[in-house]
Amino acid sequence: MLDLGSLNDAQRDAVMHGNGALLVLAGPGSGKTHTITQRIFYLLEREDVKPENILVITFTRDAAFSMQNRFQQLSSQILPVNFGTFHSVFYHILRESHVLNSNQLLTEAQKRKLITPVLKEQIPKEELQDRQNNISDDALNILAAISCFKNTENFEEAKSKLSMEWQSHFQMILEKYERERKRVRAFDFDDMIYECRKALSDDKNLREYWQGRFHHILMDEFQDISPMQYEVIRLLAAKSANLFAVGDDDQSIYGFRGSKPDCLKRFAQDYQAKQISLNLNYRSRPEIIRASLDVIGENKNRFFKELKASPDKEQAMYDREEAVTIRAFSERDQQYRYLISRLKKPPSEKKIGVLFRTNSYMQGLAVRLNREGIAYTMKEKVRSIYEHFAVRDIMAYIRLAAGQNDRASFLQILNKPSRYISREALGAEEGMPDYQKICDYYRQREVTPKTAEVIRRIEKWERQMAYLKNLSPFLAVHYIRRVIGYDTYLRERAGSRKEQWREWEELLKWLGEDAAGYETVSEWMEAQENYSKNLEKGAAGGAEVPAISLMTVHAAKGLEFDSVYIPDCNEKIYPHGNMPDDESCEEERRIFYVAMTRAKESLELLYLTGTKERPRLPSRFLNKLFKTYSSTSSSNSQLSRYSSKASATFSYSSSSSMKSSSGSSLGSSGFS
C-alpha cells in the first residue's frame, strides 16, 4: 500500500513524480528500494496506469525477487506488475517475438570449452605443454573482453583489456568463437542484449508492440547499465519516455563488463530528465559518511551529492570503538595476525565484513582462519588458491619428493626451470619416468655440449629431489624457489611484465608463510584438501550462520555490515594494477568507496608499509583522509606511515581531533 508518511522529503518528491523521465541519485543506504516500491503503488493509484503496463528492472535475480516480494507483501492483492533482470526481460522479448530459436543458454564452463580450442590454435606447439595451466585463465580474460565488446560495441576498448600477446589475435578469436557458438545453436547473456537491440531497431512493428506493452519503466542500479542496454531501453521507452532511473554514479564498479557511469549523464541529457537526490544515509555513522565522501570527492567525472546521516544516526549513542580507523603493518602476515585477533571473538549479534580487492588476497586470510577454526562464510564461488598454476607446480615437486610417483606431476615440472628435456626422452611407457633412462636417451645420441648440459641438469635434478625429501614444508618451498630455480623460471616467463612477476612472487611468499604453519608435508596437504572442501561449501569453522563474511568488494555491493575491515589499502591494489589511466583510477576509487560505505558502525582501513628493502606505498585513496585531518608537517606524518615497526594508527572519532596510537594529537578536524 502507498504510505507517503514513511518517506522523507526527497523520497516523497521522487515517488510523486508525474510523467516523463526522472533521474533519482540514490546514495548508499538511502532507501532506494523502498522508494521504488512506493513509486509502483503511487502509479497504481492513477486511473491511467495498469499494473501489466509497469516494468521494473534490476540487475540480479536476487534483487528482482527481493523487490517483487517486498511489493507483494505490501500489496493487499496479487497484481501483475512485471519484475525482472535486464537479461530476463530481453530474453522474454526475444522468445515472445519468435526471434530466438534456441533454448541453450551457455554456462561459463561451456563458453570456456568452446573458446579453449580456438586459443590453443594461436599458441606454438612447442609452448603448448608449458602453458597448459594458463589457458584457463587466458580463456576467462578473453571471454571478458568479448563480453565487453558485445556490451559496448567498442572493439578497441575490449581489446585493450587483454595482454599484448593476445591483442593481435583478438579479432580472429572473436570471429571463430562466434562461429562455434552459432554452430552449436547456443547463446549467452550478452547475446540477449545484442540481439534484442537489433530486433527492436530493425522491426518497426515489433518495436511499436513492445512500446505499447510498457508505459512506465522503473530501473534500479542504473549506474551499472551498459551502452547496449541503454540503447534497448531507449527503444522501449521511445513512445512514452516514462523512465524512472534510480542509481548512483559513485557506485558504478562494473566497467570490466561494459558498464558506463556516463550513461547517467547521457540519460539526463537525452531526456532533459528532472533530478532528485536521496541524500539521507540510514546505514552509517556520520564519521563513516564523511570519510567516504572525502575519498569519492576526488573523482572529477561525477554528479555532486551532499550526503548526510539520517537524524537517528546523528543522535545515536555508540560504544567507545572509533568509527573509522587507519592502521599500518610492516608485512601482510602481521596484518593477517591482527585480523585473526579481532575475528577470534567477534562481538555478539554483530555482522562483520572483511572486504578484498581480489579473490587471491581474500583466500590468503581464509586459509589462516580455516587453520584457526574461526567460522566464516564466502559469498563467491572461487577457485582454491592452491589451484593456482604456481602453487600446483610447487606442490608437484613436493609430492614427487615425498614418493608419490605421479607421472602427470613429473611432466608438469619437467622444464620448470628449463632442463631442455624433450618429451621423446621420456619414452612411450606409462608410469613414473626414470632419471637414469632419460640420461641414457641423451648418452646414446651424438655427444654435443647441449646434450652434455641436459644430462648434467637431469642428474642435478635427481640429487635435488633426494635432498628435498627430508625438508619441512617451509624449507621445501624455499628450496624449490631459490635452489632448484623455480623463481628464475617465473621471472623468465613474466619477461618484461614486471608487475606479473611481483604478483607471482607475492603468491609464493604467502605459500611459504602458509607452509610454515605445518610440521610435515602430509599435514599440509591434508589441510589444503580440507580447505578446498570447505571452499566448495562456502563456509568454514562449523557454525551454521557465521558472523564473519569474506568477500570481494564487487560481491559486497548492496550489502551492509556492522563492522567492516578493508585490508591491503596499498598502491597497485587500490587502485589495482600498475599506472592506471584516469578513467580506470576513478572506477578503482568508486570500488574503494563502495567498500567503505558497507560499514554501519565501524570501519578499519589497513595498509602495509613494507620493509626498508622493499617499501610499500599506502593507497592514494587514503591521501585525502590523512590530509583533511592532519595539520602536521608532511615529513613527520609521512615518516610515521613508513615505520617498519608499523606502530602508526590513525582514527576518526566523533571528536574533532585525530590521534595516533600513542595519544598525541595529529591535528583537528514476472521475468525474474
Tab-separated table of N, CA and C in Angstrom, residues 90 93-94 97-100 191-208 210 232 235:
chain	number	residue	atom	x	y	z
A	90	PHE	N	14.973	-9.032	-21.658
A	90	PHE	CA	15.366	-9.098	-23.064
A	90	PHE	C	15.127	-10.505	-23.623
A	93	ILE	N	11.437	-10.861	-24.335
A	93	ILE	CA	11.078	-10.155	-25.570
A	93	ILE	C	11.467	-10.987	-26.790
A	94	LEU	N	12.666	-11.544	-26.791
A	94	LEU	CA	13.140	-12.328	-27.932
A	94	LEU	C	12.316	-13.601	-28.118
A	97	SER	N	8.707	-12.825	-29.173
A	97	SER	CA	8.691	-12.263	-30.533
A	97	SER	C	9.182	-13.277	-31.565
A	98	HIS	N	9.482	-14.491	-31.130
A	98	HIS	CA	9.956	-15.568	-32.004
A	98	HIS	C	11.239	-15.189	-32.747
A	99	VAL	N	12.070	-14.378	-32.085
A	99	VAL	CA	13.358	-14.006	-32.670
A	99	VAL	C	14.420	-15.031	-32.294
A	100	LEU	N	14.306	-15.566	-31.097
A	100	LEU	CA	15.291	-16.510	-30.593
A	100	LEU	C	14.801	-17.931	-30.827
A	191	ASP	N	24.531	-11.973	-25.665
A	191	ASP	CA	23.818	-12.093	-26.942
A	191	ASP	C	22.365	-11.642	-26.811
A	192	MET	N	21.770	-11.853	-25.625
A	192	MET	CA	20.389	-11.405	-25.409
A	192	MET	C	20.269	-9.895	-25.641
A	193	ILE	N	21.212	-9.162	-25.087
A	193	ILE	CA	21.180	-7.700	-25.212
A	193	ILE	C	21.395	-7.301	-26.663
A	194	TYR	N	22.426	-7.870	-27.267
A	194	TYR	CA	22.792	-7.522	-28.639
A	194	TYR	C	21.654	-7.830	-29.608
A	195	GLU	N	21.100	-9.043	-29.504
A	195	GLU	CA	20.040	-9.457	-30.424
A	195	GLU	C	18.742	-8.688	-30.177
A	196	CYS	N	18.469	-8.344	-28.921
A	196	CYS	CA	17.255	-7.591	-28.612
A	196	CYS	C	17.318	-6.194	-29.227
A	197	ARG	N	18.459	-5.549	-29.104
A	197	ARG	CA	18.586	-4.221	-29.709
A	197	ARG	C	18.434	-4.299	-31.226
A	198	LYS	N	19.036	-5.312	-31.829
A	198	LYS	CA	18.956	-5.474	-33.282
A	198	LYS	C	17.510	-5.695	-33.724
A	199	ALA	N	16.801	-6.560	-32.998
A	199	ALA	CA	15.415	-6.859	-33.366
A	199	ALA	C	14.531	-5.619	-33.247
A	200	LEU	N	14.666	-4.885	-32.162
A	200	LEU	CA	13.831	-3.690	-31.964
A	200	LEU	C	14.195	-2.584	-32.947
A	201	SER	N	15.463	-2.506	-33.324
A	201	SER	CA	15.893	-1.478	-34.285
A	201	SER	C	15.402	-1.786	-35.690
A	202	ASP	N	15.447	-3.075	-36.064
A	202	ASP	CA	15.167	-3.459	-37.451
A	202	ASP	C	13.684	-3.650	-37.746
A	203	ASP	N	12.892	-3.984	-36.743
A	203	ASP	CA	11.488	-4.346	-36.972
A	203	ASP	C	10.572	-3.300	-36.330
A	204	LYS	N	9.990	-2.439	-37.147
A	204	LYS	CA	9.147	-1.356	-36.647
A	204	LYS	C	7.911	-1.890	-35.922
A	205	ASN	N	7.257	-2.907	-36.494
A	205	ASN	CA	6.053	-3.461	-35.868
A	205	ASN	C	6.368	-4.063	-34.499
A	206	LEU	N	7.481	-4.774	-34.422
A	206	LEU	CA	7.905	-5.366	-33.154
A	206	LEU	C	8.183	-4.274	-32.120
A	207	ARG	N	8.878	-3.246	-32.571
A	207	ARG	CA	9.227	-2.141	-31.671
A	207	ARG	C	7.972	-1.460	-31.129
A	208	GLU	N	7.012	-1.189	-32.001
A	208	GLU	CA	5.796	-0.499	-31.570
A	208	GLU	C	4.956	-1.372	-30.635
A	210	TRP	N	6.095	-3.607	-28.405
A	210	TRP	CA	6.676	-3.605	-27.060
A	210	TRP	C	6.625	-2.230	-26.411
A	232	VAL	N	18.725	-0.339	-25.762
A	232	VAL	CA	17.492	-1.138	-25.761
A	232	VAL	C	16.398	-0.409	-24.976
A	235	LEU	N	14.903	2.377	-26.937
A	235	LEU	CA	13.958	1.898	-27.942
A	235	LEU	C	12.616	1.550	-27.304
